[in-house]
Amino acid sequence: MSEVFDAAANLAAIAARIEAARQASLTPRPKVTLVAVSKTHPAEKVEALLRAGHGVFGENRVQEAQAKFPALKSVWPGLELHLIGPLQTNKVKEAVALFDVVQSVDRPKLARALAEEMAKQGRSLPCFVQVNTGEEEQKAGIAPGETEAFVAECRTLGLNVVGLMCIPPAEEEPSPHFALLAKIAARNGLDQLSMGMSGDFETAIRLGATYVRVGTALFGARQKPQL
Ligand SMILES: *Cc1c(COP(=O)(O)O)cnc(C)c1O
């Protein structure tokens, strides 16, 4: 590593920004949870954050998470790992065994596979339904207009749906997307909203985010670019 990674300082800076945004919110949430997105970053950096008192992490690929987190979890049993990326059904078994929260439930086939595997493993992971608020063709997620029916379907399957997640279109002002997600969540009686990344987490919090997914602003730039 070319630069020193000061986990405690970075964490304190992000925590202060989260708290300021929370207080500035029109309807302040009692709690906003920081999901430290550690994709592409080495386990040493995750461990530095754990030592600094942070325990919630996000990864977008099962294989990468499997390479880093089982060892960390054995030392830090309180560690909570969120899956924030697309999940193939052939990786559902590994994902259910390793992750503690699934934020990217984005299609009926995956919902069925997750429900079946959680029952098999006796693990009921909190789930977020990913909503494609920009209705982008290449992006994963349920269309806003289909969210209500999909949430109902997930519940029928026995999934513990706690909230909604979105990734707004890269080139657009994110606020309308965050507001839309909040509206759909309220309509469906869902309390949790996972929205906001390094560039826009304060905006997301002002619009009701309860989980923000922050990578770059916490860990520094990723070496190999990855979505
Ligand atoms: C990588 C990623 C993030 C974090 O992005 P940053 O801009 O580095 O904060 C958040 N959410 C998802 C789904 C991601 O894949």
mmCIF file of C-alpha atoms and ligand atoms in Angstrom:
data_model
loop_
_atom_site.group_PDB
_atom_site.id
_atom_site.type_symbol
_atom_site.label_atom_id
_atom_site.label_comp_id
_atom_site.label_asym_id
_atom_site.label_seq_id
_atom_site.Cartn_x
_atom_site.Cartn_y
_atom_site.Cartn_z
ATOM 1 C CA MET A 1 0.000 0.000 0.000
ATOM 2 C CA SER A 2 1.371 3.356 -1.004
ATOM 3 C CA GLU A 3 -0.533 5.333 1.610
ATOM 4 C CA VAL A 4 -1.167 4.646 5.233
ATOM 5 C CA PHE A 5 -4.777 3.588 5.818
ATOM 6 C CA ASP A 6 -5.996 5.352 8.941
ATOM 7 C CA ALA A 7 -9.138 3.339 9.636
ATOM 8 C CA ALA A 8 -10.114 5.183 12.808
ATOM 9 C CA ALA A 9 -9.761 8.632 11.240
ATOM 10 C CA ASN A 10 -11.638 7.685 8.063
ATOM 11 C CA LEU A 11 -14.375 6.055 10.085
ATOM 12 C CA ALA A 12 -14.734 9.089 12.365
ATOM 13 C CA ALA A 13 -14.954 11.419 9.375
ATOM 14 C CA ILE A 14 -17.697 9.390 7.692
ATOM 15 C CA ALA A 15 -19.560 8.914 10.978
ATOM 16 C CA ALA A 16 -19.574 12.682 11.524
ATOM 17 C CA ARG A 17 -20.930 13.296 8.017
ATOM 18 C CA ILE A 18 -23.627 10.651 8.533
ATOM 19 C CA GLU A 19 -24.659 12.178 11.836
ATOM 20 C CA ALA A 20 -24.811 15.713 10.423
ATOM 21 C CA ALA A 21 -26.953 14.532 7.506
ATOM 22 C CA ARG A 22 -29.169 12.547 9.862
ATOM 23 C CA GLN A 23 -29.820 15.623 11.988
ATOM 24 C CA ALA A 24 -30.450 17.726 8.888
ATOM 25 C CA SER A 25 -33.045 15.271 7.646
ATOM 26 C CA LEU A 26 -36.650 16.430 7.530
ATOM 27 C CA THR A 27 -37.670 13.231 9.287
ATOM 28 C CA PRO A 28 -34.534 12.123 11.139
ATOM 29 C CA ARG A 29 -34.195 8.352 11.432
ATOM 30 C CA PRO A 30 -33.130 7.151 14.871
ATOM 31 C CA LYS A 31 -30.260 5.219 13.325
ATOM 32 C CA VAL A 32 -28.327 5.150 10.067
ATOM 33 C CA THR A 33 -26.054 2.167 9.575
ATOM 34 C CA LEU A 34 -22.832 2.476 7.625
ATOM 35 C CA VAL A 35 -22.132 -0.523 5.401
ATOM 36 C CA ALA A 36 -18.400 -0.399 4.673
ATOM 37 C CA VAL A 37 -18.062 -1.639 1.095
ATOM 38 C CA SER A 38 -14.786 -3.535 1.074
ATOM 39 C CA LYS A 39 -14.827 -4.998 -2.452
ATOM 40 C CA THR A 40 -11.346 -5.128 -4.004
ATOM 41 C CA HIS A 41 -9.758 -4.060 -0.714
ATOM 42 C CA PRO A 42 -7.605 -6.501 1.261
ATOM 43 C CA ALA A 43 -8.694 -8.222 4.475
ATOM 44 C CA GLU A 44 -6.085 -6.174 6.356
ATOM 45 C CA LYS A 45 -8.084 -3.015 5.740
ATOM 46 C CA VAL A 46 -11.291 -4.718 6.889
ATOM 47 C CA GLU A 47 -9.505 -5.828 10.019
ATOM 48 C CA ALA A 48 -8.249 -2.308 10.674
ATOM 49 C CA LEU A 49 -11.853 -1.083 10.600
ATOM 50 C CA LEU A 50 -12.944 -3.914 12.888
ATOM 51 C CA ARG A 51 -10.256 -2.905 15.349
ATOM 52 C CA ALA A 52 -11.485 0.684 15.104
ATOM 53 C CA GLY A 53 -14.908 -0.552 16.207
ATOM 54 C CA HIS A 54 -16.780 -0.960 12.935
ATOM 55 C CA GLY A 55 -18.540 -4.263 12.245
ATOM 56 C CA VAL A 56 -20.808 -3.957 9.174
ATOM 57 C CA PHE A 57 -19.370 -4.678 5.730
ATOM 58 C CA GLY A 58 -20.626 -5.104 2.182
ATOM 59 C CA GLU A 59 -19.284 -7.177 -0.691
ATOM 60 C CA ASN A 60 -20.729 -7.550 -4.177
ATOM 61 C CA ARG A 61 -19.223 -10.906 -5.176
ATOM 62 C CA VAL A 62 -19.609 -14.225 -3.407
ATOM 63 C CA GLN A 63 -16.212 -15.522 -4.444
ATOM 64 C CA GLU A 64 -14.315 -12.493 -3.237
ATOM 65 C CA ALA A 65 -16.231 -12.470 0.033
ATOM 66 C CA GLN A 66 -15.449 -16.156 0.530
ATOM 67 C CA ALA A 67 -11.764 -15.446 0.137
ATOM 68 C CA LYS A 68 -11.747 -12.748 2.828
ATOM 69 C CA PHE A 69 -14.542 -13.137 5.335
ATOM 70 C CA PRO A 70 -14.663 -16.659 6.814
ATOM 71 C CA ALA A 71 -11.309 -16.062 8.529
ATOM 72 C CA LEU A 72 -12.341 -12.602 9.730
ATOM 73 C CA LYS A 73 -15.675 -13.902 11.019
ATOM 74 C CA SER A 74 -13.976 -16.580 13.068
ATOM 75 C CA VAL A 75 -12.021 -13.884 14.903
ATOM 76 C CA TRP A 76 -14.797 -11.252 14.965
ATOM 77 C CA PRO A 77 -18.067 -13.153 15.535
ATOM 78 C CA GLY A 78 -20.106 -9.927 15.621
ATOM 79 C CA LEU A 79 -19.141 -9.064 12.061
ATOM 80 C CA GLU A 80 -22.205 -8.511 9.845
ATOM 81 C CA LEU A 81 -21.737 -9.087 6.128
ATOM 82 C CA HIS A 82 -24.141 -7.711 3.500
ATOM 83 C CA LEU A 83 -24.366 -8.976 -0.056
ATOM 84 C CA ILE A 84 -24.864 -5.890 -2.234
ATOM 85 C CA GLY A 85 -24.286 -7.289 -5.739
ATOM 86 C CA PRO A 86 -26.087 -9.529 -8.201
ATOM 87 C CA LEU A 87 -26.367 -13.143 -7.077
ATOM 88 C CA GLN A 88 -26.443 -16.089 -9.459
ATOM 89 C CA THR A 89 -28.698 -18.912 -8.327
ATOM 90 C CA ASN A 90 -25.811 -21.400 -8.508
ATOM 91 C CA LYS A 91 -24.043 -19.393 -5.760
ATOM 92 C CA VAL A 92 -27.042 -19.163 -3.436
ATOM 93 C CA LYS A 93 -25.853 -21.977 -1.176
ATOM 94 C CA GLU A 94 -22.491 -20.327 -0.499
ATOM 95 C CA ALA A 95 -24.104 -16.904 -0.167
ATOM 96 C CA VAL A 96 -26.667 -18.006 2.424
ATOM 97 C CA ALA A 97 -23.932 -19.700 4.450
ATOM 98 C CA LEU A 98 -21.621 -16.677 4.473
ATOM 99 C CA PHE A 99 -23.693 -13.491 4.337
ATOM 100 C CA ASP A 100 -25.898 -12.108 7.119
ATOM 101 C CA VAL A 101 -28.058 -9.799 5.001
ATOM 102 C CA VAL A 102 -28.970 -9.956 1.296
ATOM 103 C CA GLN A 103 -29.541 -6.486 -0.159
ATOM 104 C CA SER A 104 -29.879 -7.533 -3.786
ATOM 105 C CA VAL A 105 -33.003 -9.667 -4.145
ATOM 106 C CA ASP A 106 -33.787 -8.636 -7.699
ATOM 107 C CA ARG A 107 -35.884 -11.330 -9.435
ATOM 108 C CA PRO A 108 -38.435 -14.069 -8.704
ATOM 109 C CA LYS A 109 -36.089 -16.941 -9.540
ATOM 110 C CA LEU A 110 -33.540 -15.680 -7.015
ATOM 111 C CA ALA A 111 -36.212 -15.116 -4.369
ATOM 112 C CA ARG A 112 -37.354 -18.730 -4.731
ATOM 113 C CA ALA A 113 -33.797 -20.074 -4.592
ATOM 114 C CA LEU A 114 -32.979 -17.972 -1.515
ATOM 115 C CA ALA A 115 -36.142 -19.021 0.315
ATOM 116 C CA GLU A 116 -35.453 -22.673 -0.388
ATOM 117 C CA GLU A 117 -31.802 -22.487 0.646
ATOM 118 C CA MET A 118 -32.500 -20.497 3.834
ATOM 119 C CA ALA A 119 -35.053 -23.108 4.866
ATOM 120 C CA LYS A 120 -32.513 -25.848 4.176
ATOM 121 C CA GLN A 121 -29.782 -24.132 6.195
ATOM 122 C CA GLY A 122 -32.131 -22.923 8.928
ATOM 123 C CA ARG A 123 -30.995 -19.344 8.337
ATOM 124 C CA SER A 124 -33.497 -16.529 7.894
ATOM 125 C CA LEU A 125 -31.463 -13.626 6.565
ATOM 126 C CA PRO A 126 -32.975 -10.151 6.434
ATOM 127 C CA CYS A 127 -33.491 -9.250 2.763
ATOM 128 C CA PHE A 128 -33.804 -6.063 0.750
ATOM 129 C CA VAL A 129 -35.581 -5.970 -2.576
ATOM 130 C CA GLN A 130 -33.470 -4.146 -5.140
ATOM 131 C CA VAL A 131 -35.536 -1.657 -7.135
ATOM 132 C CA ASN A 132 -34.408 -0.434 -10.543
ATOM 133 C CA THR A 133 -35.640 3.112 -9.930
ATOM 134 C CA GLY A 134 -34.228 4.389 -13.232
ATOM 135 C CA GLU A 135 -35.791 1.472 -15.137
ATOM 136 C CA GLU A 136 -32.411 0.963 -16.810
ATOM 137 C CA GLU A 137 -32.364 -2.008 -19.117
ATOM 138 C CA GLN A 138 -28.880 -3.217 -18.179
ATOM 139 C CA LYS A 139 -29.421 -2.810 -14.443
ATOM 140 C CA ALA A 140 -30.663 -5.450 -12.051
ATOM 141 C CA GLY A 141 -33.743 -4.875 -9.959
ATOM 142 C CA ILE A 142 -37.489 -4.872 -9.897
ATOM 143 C CA ALA A 143 -39.336 -2.131 -11.795
ATOM 144 C CA PRO A 144 -40.934 0.413 -9.439
ATOM 145 C CA GLY A 145 -44.422 -0.530 -10.622
ATOM 146 C CA GLU A 146 -43.824 -4.212 -9.910
ATOM 147 C CA THR A 147 -42.286 -3.825 -6.482
ATOM 148 C CA GLU A 148 -45.478 -4.241 -4.504
ATOM 149 C CA ALA A 149 -46.336 -7.572 -6.143
ATOM 150 C CA PHE A 150 -42.747 -8.796 -5.844
ATOM 151 C CA VAL A 151 -42.508 -7.927 -2.144
ATOM 152 C CA ALA A 152 -45.745 -9.834 -1.588
ATOM 153 C CA GLU A 153 -44.345 -12.806 -3.512
ATOM 154 C CA CYS A 154 -41.151 -12.779 -1.417
ATOM 155 C CA ARG A 155 -43.205 -12.724 1.771
ATOM 156 C CA THR A 156 -45.327 -15.624 0.573
ATOM 157 C CA LEU A 157 -42.116 -17.548 -0.023
ATOM 158 C CA GLY A 158 -41.157 -16.853 3.586
ATOM 159 C CA LEU A 159 -38.358 -14.352 2.947
ATOM 160 C CA ASN A 160 -37.821 -11.795 5.687
ATOM 161 C CA VAL A 161 -38.093 -8.629 3.582
ATOM 162 C CA VAL A 162 -37.029 -5.658 5.718
ATOM 163 C CA GLY A 163 -36.562 -2.958 3.118
ATOM 164 C CA LEU A 164 -35.646 -1.731 -0.326
ATOM 165 C CA MET A 165 -32.347 -0.960 -2.005
ATOM 166 C CA CYS A 166 -31.482 1.059 -5.098
ATOM 167 C CA ILE A 167 -28.544 2.173 -7.216
ATOM 168 C CA PRO A 168 -29.613 5.284 -9.161
ATOM 169 C CA PRO A 169 -28.430 5.799 -12.752
ATOM 170 C CA ALA A 170 -24.819 6.989 -12.707
ATOM 171 C CA GLU A 171 -25.413 10.110 -14.797
ATOM 172 C CA GLU A 172 -28.500 11.380 -13.031
ATOM 173 C CA GLU A 173 -29.266 13.518 -10.020
ATOM 174 C CA PRO A 174 -29.944 10.839 -7.385
ATOM 175 C CA SER A 175 -32.533 12.681 -5.247
ATOM 176 C CA PRO A 176 -35.636 11.745 -7.270
ATOM 177 C CA HIS A 177 -34.554 8.101 -7.158
ATOM 178 C CA PHE A 178 -34.050 8.159 -3.397
ATOM 179 C CA ALA A 179 -37.412 9.885 -2.930
ATOM 180 C CA LEU A 180 -39.113 7.306 -5.147
ATOM 181 C CA LEU A 181 -37.571 4.430 -3.205
ATOM 182 C CA ALA A 182 -38.721 5.972 0.090
ATOM 183 C CA LYS A 183 -42.229 6.341 -1.280
ATOM 184 C CA ILE A 184 -42.421 2.728 -2.464
ATOM 185 C CA ALA A 185 -41.074 1.499 0.879
ATOM 186 C CA ALA A 186 -43.646 3.481 2.845
ATOM 187 C CA ARG A 187 -46.433 2.135 0.649
ATOM 188 C CA ASN A 188 -45.297 -1.416 1.411
ATOM 189 C CA GLY A 189 -44.808 -0.902 5.138
ATOM 190 C CA LEU A 190 -41.041 -1.392 4.873
ATOM 191 C CA ASP A 191 -38.847 0.492 7.351
ATOM 192 C CA GLN A 192 -35.376 0.001 5.943
ATOM 193 C CA LEU A 193 -33.909 1.893 3.008
ATOM 194 C CA SER A 194 -30.469 1.079 1.626
ATOM 195 C CA MET A 195 -29.470 3.987 -0.568
ATOM 196 C CA GLY A 196 -26.517 6.300 -1.003
ATOM 197 C CA MET A 197 -22.871 5.611 -1.817
ATOM 198 C CA SER A 198 -19.669 7.670 -1.420
ATOM 199 C CA GLY A 199 -20.838 10.486 -3.689
ATOM 200 C CA ASP A 200 -24.365 10.883 -2.429
ATOM 201 C CA PHE A 201 -24.892 9.266 0.964
ATOM 202 C CA GLU A 202 -25.720 12.546 2.691
ATOM 203 C CA THR A 203 -28.454 13.255 0.133
ATOM 204 C CA ALA A 204 -29.781 9.732 0.666
ATOM 205 C CA ILE A 205 -29.879 10.192 4.445
ATOM 206 C CA ARG A 206 -31.785 13.460 4.086
ATOM 207 C CA LEU A 207 -34.351 11.495 2.090
ATOM 208 C CA GLY A 208 -34.675 8.691 4.626
ATOM 209 C CA ALA A 209 -31.837 6.179 4.131
ATOM 210 C CA THR A 210 -31.293 3.834 7.068
ATOM 211 C CA TYR A 211 -28.343 2.042 5.435
ATOM 212 C CA VAL A 212 -25.664 3.744 3.354
ATOM 213 C CA ARG A 213 -23.126 1.739 1.351
ATOM 214 C CA VAL A 214 -19.805 3.541 1.357
ATOM 215 C CA GLY A 215 -16.653 2.220 -0.285
ATOM 216 C CA THR A 216 -14.301 4.803 -1.775
ATOM 217 C CA ALA A 217 -14.866 7.560 0.792
ATOM 218 C CA LEU A 218 -13.905 5.132 3.543
ATOM 219 C CA PHE A 219 -11.266 2.847 2.007
ATOM 220 C CA GLY A 220 -9.802 5.087 -0.675
ATOM 221 C CA ALA A 221 -9.888 4.435 -4.417
ATOM 222 C CA ARG A 222 -10.206 0.883 -5.679
ATOM 223 C CA GLN A 223 -7.146 -0.387 -7.555
ATOM 224 C CA LYS A 224 -8.946 -2.318 -10.228
ATOM 225 C CA PRO A 225 -12.085 -0.605 -11.355
ATOM 226 C CA GLN A 226 -15.161 -2.644 -10.563
ATOM 227 C CA LEU A 227 -18.811 -1.756 -10.666
HETATM 228 C C1 LIG B 1 -19.263 -0.561 -4.932
HETATM 229 C C2 LIG B 1 -20.630 -0.348 -4.438
HETATM 230 C C3 LIG B 1 -20.896 0.658 -3.495
HETATM 231 C C4 LIG B 1 -19.842 1.620 -2.965
HETATM 232 O O1 LIG B 1 -19.472 2.539 -3.937
HETATM 233 P P1 LIG B 1 -18.521 3.786 -3.578
HETATM 234 O O2 LIG B 1 -18.842 4.776 -4.612
HETATM 235 O O3 LIG B 1 -17.116 3.286 -3.656
HETATM 236 O O4 LIG B 1 -18.867 4.228 -2.222
HETATM 237 C C5 LIG B 1 -22.198 0.773 -3.039
HETATM 238 N N1 LIG B 1 -23.179 -0.040 -3.471
HETATM 239 C C6 LIG B 1 -22.959 -1.015 -4.374
HETATM 240 C C7 LIG B 1 -24.083 -1.882 -4.791
HETATM 241 C C8 LIG B 1 -21.682 -1.201 -4.888
HETATM 242 O O5 LIG B 1 -21.477 -2.167 -5.786
#
